[in-house]
Every structure is written in C-alpha cells, then in structure tokens.
Short mmCIF file of C-alpha atoms in Angstrom, two decimals:
data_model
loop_
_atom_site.label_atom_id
_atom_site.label_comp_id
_atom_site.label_asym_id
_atom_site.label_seq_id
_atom_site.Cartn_x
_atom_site.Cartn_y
_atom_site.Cartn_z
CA UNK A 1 -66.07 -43.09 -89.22
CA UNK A 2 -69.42 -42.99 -90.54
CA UNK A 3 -69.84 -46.91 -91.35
CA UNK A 4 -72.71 -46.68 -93.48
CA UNK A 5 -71.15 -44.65 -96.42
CA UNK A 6 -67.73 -45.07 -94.77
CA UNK A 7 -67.16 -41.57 -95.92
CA UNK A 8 -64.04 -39.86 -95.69
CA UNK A 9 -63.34 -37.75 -92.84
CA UNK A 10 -63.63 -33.61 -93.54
CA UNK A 11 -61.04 -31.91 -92.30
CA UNK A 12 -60.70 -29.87 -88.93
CA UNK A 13 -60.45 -27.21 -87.59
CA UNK A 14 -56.76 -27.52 -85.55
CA UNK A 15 -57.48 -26.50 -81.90
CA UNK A 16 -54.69 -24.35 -80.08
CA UNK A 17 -53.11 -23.34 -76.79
CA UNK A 18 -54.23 -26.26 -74.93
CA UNK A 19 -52.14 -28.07 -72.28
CA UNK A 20 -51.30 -31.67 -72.35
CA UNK A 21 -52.93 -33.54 -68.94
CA UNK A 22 -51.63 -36.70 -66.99
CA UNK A 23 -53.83 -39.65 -67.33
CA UNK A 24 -53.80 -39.82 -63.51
CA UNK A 25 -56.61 -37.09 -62.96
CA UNK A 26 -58.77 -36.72 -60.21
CA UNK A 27 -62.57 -37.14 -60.05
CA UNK A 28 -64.65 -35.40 -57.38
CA UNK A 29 -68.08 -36.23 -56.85
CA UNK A 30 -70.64 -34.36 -58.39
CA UNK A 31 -73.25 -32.90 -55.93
CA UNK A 32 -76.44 -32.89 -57.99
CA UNK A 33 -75.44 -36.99 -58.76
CA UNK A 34 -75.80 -38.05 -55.31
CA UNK A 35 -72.13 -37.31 -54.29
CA UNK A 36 -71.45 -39.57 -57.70
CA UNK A 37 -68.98 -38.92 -60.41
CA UNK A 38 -70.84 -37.68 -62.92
CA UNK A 39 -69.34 -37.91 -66.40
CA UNK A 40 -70.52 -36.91 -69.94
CA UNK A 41 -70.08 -38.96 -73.17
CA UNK A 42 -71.09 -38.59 -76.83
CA UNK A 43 -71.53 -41.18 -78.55
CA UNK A 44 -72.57 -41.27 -82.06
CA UNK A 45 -75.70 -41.91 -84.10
CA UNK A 46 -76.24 -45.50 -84.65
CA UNK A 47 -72.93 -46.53 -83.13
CA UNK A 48 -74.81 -48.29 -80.49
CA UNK A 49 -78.78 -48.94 -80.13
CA UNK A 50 -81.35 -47.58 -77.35
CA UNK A 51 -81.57 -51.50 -76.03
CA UNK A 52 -77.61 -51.78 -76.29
CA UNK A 53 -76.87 -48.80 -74.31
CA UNK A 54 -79.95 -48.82 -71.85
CA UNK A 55 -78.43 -52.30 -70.74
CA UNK A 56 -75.16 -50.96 -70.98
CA UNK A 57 -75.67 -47.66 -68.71
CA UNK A 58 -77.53 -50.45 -65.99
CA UNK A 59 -74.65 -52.86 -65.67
CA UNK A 60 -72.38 -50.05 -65.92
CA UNK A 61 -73.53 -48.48 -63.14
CA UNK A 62 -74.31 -51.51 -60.69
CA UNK A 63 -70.49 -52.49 -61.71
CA UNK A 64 -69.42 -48.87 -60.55
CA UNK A 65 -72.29 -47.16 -58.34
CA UNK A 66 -69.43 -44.03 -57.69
CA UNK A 67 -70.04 -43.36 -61.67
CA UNK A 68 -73.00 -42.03 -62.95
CA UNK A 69 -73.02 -41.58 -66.72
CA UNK A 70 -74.50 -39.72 -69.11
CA UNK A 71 -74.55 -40.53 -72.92
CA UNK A 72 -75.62 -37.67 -75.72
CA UNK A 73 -76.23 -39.28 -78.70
CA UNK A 74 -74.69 -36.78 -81.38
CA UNK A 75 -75.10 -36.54 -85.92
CA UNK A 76 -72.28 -37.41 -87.75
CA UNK A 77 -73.40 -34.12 -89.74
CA UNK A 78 -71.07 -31.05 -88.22
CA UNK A 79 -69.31 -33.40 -85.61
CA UNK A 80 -66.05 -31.89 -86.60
CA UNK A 81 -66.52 -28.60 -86.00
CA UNK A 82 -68.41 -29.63 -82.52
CA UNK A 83 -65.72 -31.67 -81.31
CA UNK A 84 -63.32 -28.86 -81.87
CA UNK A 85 -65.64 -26.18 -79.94
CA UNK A 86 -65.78 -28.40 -77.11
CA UNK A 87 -61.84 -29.50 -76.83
CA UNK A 88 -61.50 -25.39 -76.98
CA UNK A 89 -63.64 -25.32 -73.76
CA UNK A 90 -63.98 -25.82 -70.42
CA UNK A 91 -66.87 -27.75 -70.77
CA UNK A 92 -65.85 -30.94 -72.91
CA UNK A 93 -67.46 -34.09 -72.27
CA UNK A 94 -65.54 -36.54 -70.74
CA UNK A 95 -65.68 -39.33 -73.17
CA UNK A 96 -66.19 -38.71 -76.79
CA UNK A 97 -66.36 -41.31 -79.68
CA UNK A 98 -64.48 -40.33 -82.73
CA UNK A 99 -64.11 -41.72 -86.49
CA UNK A 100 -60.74 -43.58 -86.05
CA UNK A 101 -59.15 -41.15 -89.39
CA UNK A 102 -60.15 -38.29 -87.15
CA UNK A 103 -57.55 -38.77 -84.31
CA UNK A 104 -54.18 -37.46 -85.64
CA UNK A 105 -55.78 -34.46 -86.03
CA UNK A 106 -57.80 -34.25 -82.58
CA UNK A 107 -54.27 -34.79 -80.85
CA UNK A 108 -51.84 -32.72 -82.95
CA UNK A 109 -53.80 -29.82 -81.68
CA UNK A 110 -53.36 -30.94 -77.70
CA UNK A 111 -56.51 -31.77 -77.07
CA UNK A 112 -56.83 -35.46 -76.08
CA UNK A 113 -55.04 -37.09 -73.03
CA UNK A 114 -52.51 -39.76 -73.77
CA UNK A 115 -53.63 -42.95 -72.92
CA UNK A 116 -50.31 -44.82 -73.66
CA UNK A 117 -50.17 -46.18 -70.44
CA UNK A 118 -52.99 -48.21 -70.32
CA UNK A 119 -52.23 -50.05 -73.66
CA UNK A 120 -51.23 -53.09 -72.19
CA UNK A 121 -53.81 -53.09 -69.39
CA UNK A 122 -56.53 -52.58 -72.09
CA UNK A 123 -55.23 -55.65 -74.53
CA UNK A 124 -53.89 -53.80 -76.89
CA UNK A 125 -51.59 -56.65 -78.85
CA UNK A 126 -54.93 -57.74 -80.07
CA UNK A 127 -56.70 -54.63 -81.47
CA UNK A 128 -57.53 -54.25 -84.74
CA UNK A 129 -54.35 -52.24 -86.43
CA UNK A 130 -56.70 -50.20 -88.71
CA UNK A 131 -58.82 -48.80 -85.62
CA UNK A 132 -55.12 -48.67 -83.38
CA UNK A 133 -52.71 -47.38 -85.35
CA UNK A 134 -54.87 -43.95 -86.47
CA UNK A 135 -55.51 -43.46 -82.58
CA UNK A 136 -51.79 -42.92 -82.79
CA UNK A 137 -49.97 -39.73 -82.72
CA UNK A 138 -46.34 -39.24 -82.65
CA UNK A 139 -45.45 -42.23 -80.56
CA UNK A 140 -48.29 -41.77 -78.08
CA UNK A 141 -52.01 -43.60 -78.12
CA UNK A 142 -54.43 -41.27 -78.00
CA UNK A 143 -57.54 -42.92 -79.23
CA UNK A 144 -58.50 -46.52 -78.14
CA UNK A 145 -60.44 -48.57 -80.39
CA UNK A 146 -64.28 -49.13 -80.30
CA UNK A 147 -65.63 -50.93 -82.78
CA UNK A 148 -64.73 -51.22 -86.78
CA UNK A 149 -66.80 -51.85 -90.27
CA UNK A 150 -65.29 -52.97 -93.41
CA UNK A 151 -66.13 -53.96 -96.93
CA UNK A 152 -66.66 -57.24 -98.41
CA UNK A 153 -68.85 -58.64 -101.38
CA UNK A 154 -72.60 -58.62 -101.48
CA UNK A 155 -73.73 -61.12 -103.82
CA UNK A 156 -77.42 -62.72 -105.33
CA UNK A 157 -77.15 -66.24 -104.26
CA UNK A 158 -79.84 -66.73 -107.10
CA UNK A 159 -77.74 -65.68 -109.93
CA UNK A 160 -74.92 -67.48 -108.44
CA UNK A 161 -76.37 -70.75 -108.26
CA UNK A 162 -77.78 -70.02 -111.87
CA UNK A 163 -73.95 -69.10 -112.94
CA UNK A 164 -73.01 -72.06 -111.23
CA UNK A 165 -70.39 -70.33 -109.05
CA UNK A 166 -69.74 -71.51 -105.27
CA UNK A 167 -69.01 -68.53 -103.83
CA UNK A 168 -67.19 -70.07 -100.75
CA UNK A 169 -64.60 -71.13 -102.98
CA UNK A 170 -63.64 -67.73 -104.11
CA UNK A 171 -60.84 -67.47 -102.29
CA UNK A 172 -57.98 -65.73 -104.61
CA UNK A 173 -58.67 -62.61 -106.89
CA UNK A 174 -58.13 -64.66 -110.23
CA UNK A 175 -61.17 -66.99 -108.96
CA UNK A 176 -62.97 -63.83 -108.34
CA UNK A 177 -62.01 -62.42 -111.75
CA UNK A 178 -63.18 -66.20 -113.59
CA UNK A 179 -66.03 -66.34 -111.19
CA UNK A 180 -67.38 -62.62 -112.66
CA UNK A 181 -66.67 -63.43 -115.94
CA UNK A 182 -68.73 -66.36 -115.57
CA UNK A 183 -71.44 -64.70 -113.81
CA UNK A 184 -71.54 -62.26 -117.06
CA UNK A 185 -72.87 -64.80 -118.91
CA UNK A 186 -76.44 -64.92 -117.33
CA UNK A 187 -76.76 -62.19 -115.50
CA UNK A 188 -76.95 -58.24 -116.37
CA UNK A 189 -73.43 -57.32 -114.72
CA UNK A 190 -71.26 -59.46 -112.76
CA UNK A 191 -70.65 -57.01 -110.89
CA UNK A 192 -71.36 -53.70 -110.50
CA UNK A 193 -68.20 -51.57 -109.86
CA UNK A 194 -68.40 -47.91 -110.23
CA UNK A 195 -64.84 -46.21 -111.34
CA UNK A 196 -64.16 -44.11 -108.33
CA UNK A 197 -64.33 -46.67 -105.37
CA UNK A 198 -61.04 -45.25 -104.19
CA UNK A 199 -61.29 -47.06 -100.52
CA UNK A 200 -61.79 -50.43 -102.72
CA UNK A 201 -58.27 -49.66 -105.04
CA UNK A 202 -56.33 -49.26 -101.37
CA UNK A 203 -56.97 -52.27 -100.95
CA UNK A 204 -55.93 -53.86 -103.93
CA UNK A 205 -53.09 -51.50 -103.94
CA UNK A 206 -51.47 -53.04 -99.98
CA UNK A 207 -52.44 -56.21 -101.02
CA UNK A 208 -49.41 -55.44 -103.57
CA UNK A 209 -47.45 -53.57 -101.34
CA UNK A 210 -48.25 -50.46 -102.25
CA UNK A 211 -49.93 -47.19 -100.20
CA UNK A 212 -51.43 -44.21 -101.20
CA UNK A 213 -48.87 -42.37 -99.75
CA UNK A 214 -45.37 -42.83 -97.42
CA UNK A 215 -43.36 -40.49 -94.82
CA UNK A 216 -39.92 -39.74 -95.19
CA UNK A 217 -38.97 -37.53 -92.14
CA UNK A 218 -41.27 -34.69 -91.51
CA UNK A 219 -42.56 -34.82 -95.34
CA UNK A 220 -44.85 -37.33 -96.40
CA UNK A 221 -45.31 -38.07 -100.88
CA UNK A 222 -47.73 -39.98 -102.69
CA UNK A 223 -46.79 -42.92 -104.06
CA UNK A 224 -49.29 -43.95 -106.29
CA UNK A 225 -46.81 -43.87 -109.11
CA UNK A 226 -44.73 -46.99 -107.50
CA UNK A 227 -44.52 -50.42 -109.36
CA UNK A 228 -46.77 -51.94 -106.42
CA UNK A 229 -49.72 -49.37 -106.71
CA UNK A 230 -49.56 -49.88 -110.55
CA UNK A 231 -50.47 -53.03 -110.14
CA UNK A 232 -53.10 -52.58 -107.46
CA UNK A 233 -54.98 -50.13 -109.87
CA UNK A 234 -54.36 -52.83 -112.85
CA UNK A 235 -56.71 -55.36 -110.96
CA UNK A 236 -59.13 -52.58 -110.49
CA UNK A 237 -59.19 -51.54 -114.07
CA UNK A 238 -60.09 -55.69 -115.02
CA UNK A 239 -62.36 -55.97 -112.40
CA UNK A 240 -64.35 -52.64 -112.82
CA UNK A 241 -64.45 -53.53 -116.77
CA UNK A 242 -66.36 -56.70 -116.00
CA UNK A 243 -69.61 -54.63 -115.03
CA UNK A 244 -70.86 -51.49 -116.33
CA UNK A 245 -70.31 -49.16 -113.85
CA UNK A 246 -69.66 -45.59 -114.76
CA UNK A 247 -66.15 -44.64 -114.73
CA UNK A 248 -66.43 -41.03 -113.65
CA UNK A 249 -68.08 -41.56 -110.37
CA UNK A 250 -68.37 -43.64 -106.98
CA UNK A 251 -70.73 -45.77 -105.21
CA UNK A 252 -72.72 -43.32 -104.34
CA UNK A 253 -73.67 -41.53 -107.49
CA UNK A 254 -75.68 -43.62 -108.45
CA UNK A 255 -76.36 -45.31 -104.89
CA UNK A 256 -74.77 -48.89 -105.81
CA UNK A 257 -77.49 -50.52 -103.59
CA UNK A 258 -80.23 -49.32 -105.52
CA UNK A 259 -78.94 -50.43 -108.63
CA UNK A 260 -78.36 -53.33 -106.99
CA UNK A 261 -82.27 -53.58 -106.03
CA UNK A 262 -82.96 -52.80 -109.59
CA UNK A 263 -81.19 -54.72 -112.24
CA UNK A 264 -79.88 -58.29 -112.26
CA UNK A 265 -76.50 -57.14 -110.73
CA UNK A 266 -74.35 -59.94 -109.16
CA UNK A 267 -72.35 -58.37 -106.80
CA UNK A 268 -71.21 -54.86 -105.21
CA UNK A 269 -68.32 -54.44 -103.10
CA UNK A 270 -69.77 -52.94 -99.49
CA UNK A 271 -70.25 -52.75 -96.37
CA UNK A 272 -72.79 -55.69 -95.32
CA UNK A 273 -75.02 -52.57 -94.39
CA UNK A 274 -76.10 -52.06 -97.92
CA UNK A 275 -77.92 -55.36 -98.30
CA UNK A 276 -80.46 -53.68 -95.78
CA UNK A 277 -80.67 -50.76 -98.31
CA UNK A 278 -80.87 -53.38 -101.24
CA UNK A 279 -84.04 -54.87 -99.51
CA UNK A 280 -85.69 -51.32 -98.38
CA UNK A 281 -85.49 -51.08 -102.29
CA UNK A 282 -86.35 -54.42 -103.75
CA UNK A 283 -88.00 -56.31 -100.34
CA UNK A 284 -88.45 -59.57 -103.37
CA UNK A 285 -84.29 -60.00 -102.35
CA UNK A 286 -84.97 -61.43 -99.29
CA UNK A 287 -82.71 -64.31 -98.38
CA UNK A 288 -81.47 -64.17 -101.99
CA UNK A 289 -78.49 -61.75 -100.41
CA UNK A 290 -74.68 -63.44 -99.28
CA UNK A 291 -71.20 -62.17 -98.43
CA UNK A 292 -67.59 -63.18 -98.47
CA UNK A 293 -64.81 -61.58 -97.87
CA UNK A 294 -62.75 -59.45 -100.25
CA UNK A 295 -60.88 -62.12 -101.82
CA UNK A 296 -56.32 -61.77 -101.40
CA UNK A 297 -54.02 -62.43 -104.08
CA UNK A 298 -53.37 -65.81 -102.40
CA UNK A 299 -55.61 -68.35 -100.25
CA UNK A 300 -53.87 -67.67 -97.33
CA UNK A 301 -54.27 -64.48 -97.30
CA UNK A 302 -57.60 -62.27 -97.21
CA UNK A 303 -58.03 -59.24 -99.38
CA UNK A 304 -56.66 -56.10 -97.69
CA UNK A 305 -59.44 -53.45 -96.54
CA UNK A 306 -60.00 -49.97 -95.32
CA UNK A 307 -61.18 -50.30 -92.12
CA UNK A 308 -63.54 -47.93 -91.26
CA UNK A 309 -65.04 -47.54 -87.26
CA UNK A 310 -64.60 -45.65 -84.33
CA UNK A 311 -62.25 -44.65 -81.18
CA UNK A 312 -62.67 -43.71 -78.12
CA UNK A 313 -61.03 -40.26 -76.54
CA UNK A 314 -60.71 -38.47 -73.39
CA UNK A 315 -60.48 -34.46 -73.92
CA UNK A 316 -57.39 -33.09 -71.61
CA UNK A 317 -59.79 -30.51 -70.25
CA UNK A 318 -62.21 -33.20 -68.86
CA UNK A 319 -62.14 -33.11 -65.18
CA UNK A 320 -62.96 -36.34 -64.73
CA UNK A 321 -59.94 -38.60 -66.03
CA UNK A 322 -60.37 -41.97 -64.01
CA UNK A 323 -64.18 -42.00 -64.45
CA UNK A 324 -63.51 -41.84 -68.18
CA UNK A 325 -61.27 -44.09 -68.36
CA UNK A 326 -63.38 -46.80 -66.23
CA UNK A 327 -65.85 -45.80 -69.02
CA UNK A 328 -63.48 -46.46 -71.91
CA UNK A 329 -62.13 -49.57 -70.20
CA UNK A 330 -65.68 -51.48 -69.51
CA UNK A 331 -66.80 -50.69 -73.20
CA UNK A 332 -63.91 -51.72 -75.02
CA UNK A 333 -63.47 -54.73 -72.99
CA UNK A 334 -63.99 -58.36 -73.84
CA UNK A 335 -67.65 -58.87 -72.88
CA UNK A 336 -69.20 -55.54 -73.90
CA UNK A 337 -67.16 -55.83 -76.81
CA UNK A 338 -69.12 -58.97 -77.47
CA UNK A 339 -72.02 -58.15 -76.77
CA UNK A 340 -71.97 -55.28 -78.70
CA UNK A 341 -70.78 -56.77 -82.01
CA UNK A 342 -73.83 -59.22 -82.11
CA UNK A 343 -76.12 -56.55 -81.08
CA UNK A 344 -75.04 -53.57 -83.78
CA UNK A 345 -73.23 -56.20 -86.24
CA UNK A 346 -69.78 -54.36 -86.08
CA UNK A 347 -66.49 -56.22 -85.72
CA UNK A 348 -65.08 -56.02 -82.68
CA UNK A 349 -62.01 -54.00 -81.62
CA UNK A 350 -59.67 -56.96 -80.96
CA UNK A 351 -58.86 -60.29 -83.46
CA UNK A 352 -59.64 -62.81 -80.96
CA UNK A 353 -63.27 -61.14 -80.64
CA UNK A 354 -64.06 -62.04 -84.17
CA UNK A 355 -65.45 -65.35 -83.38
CA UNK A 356 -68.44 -62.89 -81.59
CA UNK A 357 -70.05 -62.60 -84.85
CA UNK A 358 -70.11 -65.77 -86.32
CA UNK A 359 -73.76 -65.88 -86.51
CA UNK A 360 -73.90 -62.98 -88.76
CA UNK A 361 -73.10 -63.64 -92.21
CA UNK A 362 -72.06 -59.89 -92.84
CA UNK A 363 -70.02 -59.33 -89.90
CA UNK A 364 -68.70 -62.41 -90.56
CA UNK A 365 -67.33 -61.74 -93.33
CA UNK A 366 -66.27 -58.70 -92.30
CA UNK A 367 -64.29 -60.24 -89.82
CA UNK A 368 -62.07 -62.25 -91.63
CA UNK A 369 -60.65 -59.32 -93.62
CA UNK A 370 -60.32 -56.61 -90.54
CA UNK A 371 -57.32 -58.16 -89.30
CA UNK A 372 -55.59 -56.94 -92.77
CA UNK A 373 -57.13 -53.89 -92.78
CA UNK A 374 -55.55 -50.38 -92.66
CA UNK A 375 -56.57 -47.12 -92.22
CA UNK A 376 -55.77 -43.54 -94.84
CA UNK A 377 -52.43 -42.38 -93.93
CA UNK A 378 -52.15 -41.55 -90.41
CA UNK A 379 -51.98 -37.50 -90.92
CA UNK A 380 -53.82 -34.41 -90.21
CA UNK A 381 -52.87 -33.82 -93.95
CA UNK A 382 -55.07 -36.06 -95.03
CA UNK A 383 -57.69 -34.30 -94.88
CA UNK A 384 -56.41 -32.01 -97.54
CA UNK A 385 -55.96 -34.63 -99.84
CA UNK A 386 -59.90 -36.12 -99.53
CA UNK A 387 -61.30 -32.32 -99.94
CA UNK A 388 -60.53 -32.58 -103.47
CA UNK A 389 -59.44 -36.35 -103.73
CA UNK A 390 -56.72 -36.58 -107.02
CA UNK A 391 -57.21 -40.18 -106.32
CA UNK A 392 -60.88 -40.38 -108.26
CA UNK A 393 -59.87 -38.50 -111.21
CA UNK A 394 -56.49 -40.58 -111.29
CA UNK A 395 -59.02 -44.00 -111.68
CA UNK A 396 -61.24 -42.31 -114.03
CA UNK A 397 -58.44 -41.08 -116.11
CA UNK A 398 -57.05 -44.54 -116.45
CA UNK A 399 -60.34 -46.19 -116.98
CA UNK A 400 -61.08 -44.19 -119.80
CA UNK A 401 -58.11 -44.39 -121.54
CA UNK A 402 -55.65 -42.61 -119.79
CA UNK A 403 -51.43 -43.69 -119.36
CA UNK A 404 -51.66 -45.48 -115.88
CA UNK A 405 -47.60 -44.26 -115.30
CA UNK A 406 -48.41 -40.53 -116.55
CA UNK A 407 -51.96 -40.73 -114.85
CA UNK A 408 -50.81 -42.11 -111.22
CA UNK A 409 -47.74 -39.50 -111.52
CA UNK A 410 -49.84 -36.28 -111.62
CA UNK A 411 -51.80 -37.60 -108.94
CA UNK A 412 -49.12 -38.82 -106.72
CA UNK A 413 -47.81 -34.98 -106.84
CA UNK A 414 -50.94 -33.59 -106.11
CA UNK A 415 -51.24 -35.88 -103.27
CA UNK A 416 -47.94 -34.81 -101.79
CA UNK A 417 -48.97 -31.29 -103.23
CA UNK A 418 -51.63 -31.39 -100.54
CA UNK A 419 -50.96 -33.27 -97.92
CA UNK A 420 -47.61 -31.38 -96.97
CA UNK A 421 -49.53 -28.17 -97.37
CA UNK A 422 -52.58 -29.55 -95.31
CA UNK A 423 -50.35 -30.83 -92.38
#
C-alpha cells in the first residue's frame, strides 16, 4: 500500500478468462540482452531509492549474469487500473510490486501464478502475517511479502519532559490514557486524534478480539456490533476526547502533521513518515520529535496495528517464470531485506529482520508492533466497503453522541451490505 497516507486500496477492476500457469516456466534468452533473460519489473514510487536499486540491479546481476533486469518505476495514482490492463495482456511485466490489500483481488481474477511452493524455500514461518496472509487466496500464496509500514506514536520530547512523562514507560493503554491526561495539563492537546482514524480503531478493536468483519462459509458479515469491537471503539472514544480533534473527519482533513507543526500538540498516531512532514512544516522541531510503539492492553503485549506495505507478484502471462522468481527470491531475502530496511526505513518482511532497524527510532518502533499487525479483511469485497467506508460515520456518530450498540449495528449491516455485494 501507499505507506505514506497508508490509504486504503480502490477497488479493481476483476480481470477474466485468464489461465492459471505452473510456477515451473521456462525462460529463453532474450536476443537484444546479449542472449540474457531479460525480465521487466515495476516497482513503485518511493518503495525503494535510485542508490538502493542502482546497487541492487549491480549485485543482482553479477550474482546472476543470465538475468538482465529492468525496473519501471510506476505512481501509486491509477496503478489499479494499470495492473489490470497489463494481467489482461500479453505483455505483463514479469515482476510487479503490489499494495499487500490488493492481492485477493489480483488472484481471484487468475492473473497471478501461485507461488505456494516456494513458501518454505523463501522463509516463510517468519514473514510478517499482515504482509502474508493478504498475499493469500483461497489456500494458495500468491503474493510474497516485500516490505511493510505501520503506525506508532509521534511525540514532542519537549512537552514531554515539561509534562514530566517518560515515554519509554508507556507500555499499557491506561499509562497512555494517564500519560495524555497529564500531558493536557501543559500543553495545547495531548494528543491530537481526529474522529475518523478508522485503521487506528482496528487496532484497538483485535487488541480486544474483535475484527471489522468475519467469514462464515462463502458469506462474510461485519461484526462491529460484537462485545469485543464495542470495546475497541470505547478506548477510541476516551482517547480521541483527550485532544481536540474533529470528530467528523480523518487525519488527513486537516493534515494531522501540519497541525502537528503548528500548535503545541503532543502526539499523533502515524506512520514515523509524518515527522518528516512535521519538520518540512515547522523545521524549529528538529530533534524535539520521538516514537514508541502503539501501546497493548498489557506489557507483554504491543498494541495491534494495520500493517500497511507491499508484495511481490508474478503475472501468469509472464514468460519468464524462473527469472522472476530469482528476482523475487534475492529481494525478499535476508540481506537485501536488510539492507533495504535501513536504507528506505521500512520494516522488513520477516520478524527476525526487525533487529535491521534498530538504529532508526521510527522503524524501530515500528518494528515492535508489526509482528501483531493485521491486514483489512482478506477479500476482493473489501473494496466495496472502503468506497464509501460505514466505518467513519459509525465513529463520528458515536463521538458525537450517538448509541455505540445502535451506531456499530447499522454499520456492521452496511458492511456486510457491501462486502457480499462487492465480492
């Protein structure tokens, strides 16, 4: 996904009347490549920089001098619909990165090549379940996880010190609760939480238990409504009320960073990409910025988070299926993987990577809560139910006012409303 807003995925167009492929292809040399196989990839804007893939592309290569690769850097902007022209084709690229949400529907149509037999070859105990489980599709991996990007707490260390709050020993959400309230007492806004941060109730709400929505057989329901999302959207509602964020909109109306920049604003919840925007704004914030993790309901336990990031696919119509897959296999492996976190400040794909980052304070932080992340249900439905989201107006309804039971009811139905006629 698109890690700086972490933006929900627009739905696709569903691709038809293409045939499924065997994952044991074979590559011919390309002529104009030197009698090389030649292969194709798109990777995505700011998913990796010039420096990170020029050194990439050069080890590649003198690694595997048969392969000769070609990256196209492509905008998130109209990816969808681009993706789905060229899986229609018989001129795909060969490798194409992917928002991890964006899978389900990518496969359903036929389109990708089922990579579910080099799981175990690629380390796939230890990937990240929000990045693995989306690249999913009935039973079969399609997508194999690149890199993911999660939210966690930006904070003024200034106006924490002034509080007197140690924000390393925030560990539970009551001490982040007491440790707002008591920031409210010198600064503008402990924190600054606008009502509709739907991605930041999910996590509240499977740190309960809860999810935004469950299968049963071939027909999935929202499940807002249930005891355990109640209470997930009851720590919300006491958390968002010690700030003065609006209630009828989301982090990005107003941009949360600039207010941020603005006002003497403790904390936002974010990804540790908006302290760069908080500086562009307000460049008197340097080194006054920190992070920690969302906190859990326990110690032990970090706050659950959507995990946002990227996969890896191989169209069936590629003709180039071994190449690829060297491609998919050196990138996603340990020391790219590595290398690529430091350079680009992502978590890696896998949970023993994580120590990769320890130098950076954001992905740090980041870190510690992907290994509890999820991902939106795993769906092609889905889509349907983030083109007109019930999920904002449910918060904004309860935050001004509204029943929670009655409120989380009506959207629960429009939910299952949509996502059954979205499948």
């Amino acid at each position: 996904m698109k890690l700086r807003l972490l933006a929900g995925v627009s739905a696709l167009v569903a691709v038809a009347g293409l045939s499924a492929c065997s994952s044991s292809g074979s590559d011919d040399g390309d002529p104009g490549s030197g009698g090389k196989t030649a292969i194709d990839v798109w990777l995505m804007r700011d998913s990796v920089s010039d420096a990170f893939q020029k050194e990439f592309e050069k080890g590649f290569e003198a690694a595997h001098p048969d392969i000769d690769v070609r990256v196209q850097v492509q905008e998130w902007d109209g990816i969808g619909e681009k993706v789905t022209a060229a899986l229609a084709s018989n001129d795909a690229p060969d490798v194409i990165e992917t928002g991890n949400t964006q899978v389900a529907q990518l496969a359903q149509s036929g389109g990708l090549l089922d990579l579910s037999d080099k799981v175990d070859e690629l380390g796939g105990k230890d990937w990240l379940k929000g990045l693995a489980e989306p690249g999913a599709w009935d039973g079969k991996q399609y997508g194999i996880p690149y890199y993911a990007a999660n939210r966690v707490v930006i904070y003024r260390k200034d106006l924490f010190a002034k509080a007197g709050v140690d924000a390393s020993a925030i560990k539970t959400r009551e001490q982040w609760i007491a440790a707002t309230r008591k920031l409210n007492k010198g600064a503008e806004q402990g924190i600054y939480l606008p009502g509709q941060n739907w991605y930041t109730l999910a996590g509240f709400v499977w740190d309960e238990g809860g999810d935004l929505a469950t299968k049963s057989g071939d027909t999935w329901k929202g499940t807002l409504d249930t005891p355990e999302a109640l209470r997930g959207m009851e720590f919300y509602q006491r958390l968002q009320a010690l700030g003065k964020g609006p209630k009828d909109s989301d982090e990005a109306q107003p941009p949360q960073a600039e207010v941020m920049a603005k006002g003497q604003v403790a904390q936002v919840v974010s990804t540790p990409g908006g302290a760069n925007v908080v500086l562009q704004n307000n460049p008197a914030l340097k080194g006054k910025l920190g992070f920690f993790p969302i906190p859990g309901k326990t110690a032990a336990t970090p706050g659950a988070v959507f995990i946002g990031g990227s996969d890896l696919v191989v169209p069936t119509v590629s003709q180039h299926h071994d190449a690829a897959y060297t491609f998919i296999k050196e990138l996603t492996g340990d020391a790219w993987q590595k290398k690529l976190a430091v350079a680009m400040s992502y978590v890696p794909n896998k949970t023993t990577l994580a120590s990769a980052v320890s130098g950076d304070p954001g992905a740090a932080a980041m870190a510690v809560g992907a290994p509890v992340g999820h991902a939106t249900p795993n769906t092609p439905g889905w889509a349907a139910v983030e083109a007109k989201n019930p999920i904002k107006d449910y918060m904004t309804a309860v935050l001004a006012g509204g029943d929670p039971a009655r409120e989380a009811k009506k959207a629960s139905e429009a939910i299952t409303s949509a996502m059954n006629s979205g499948s």
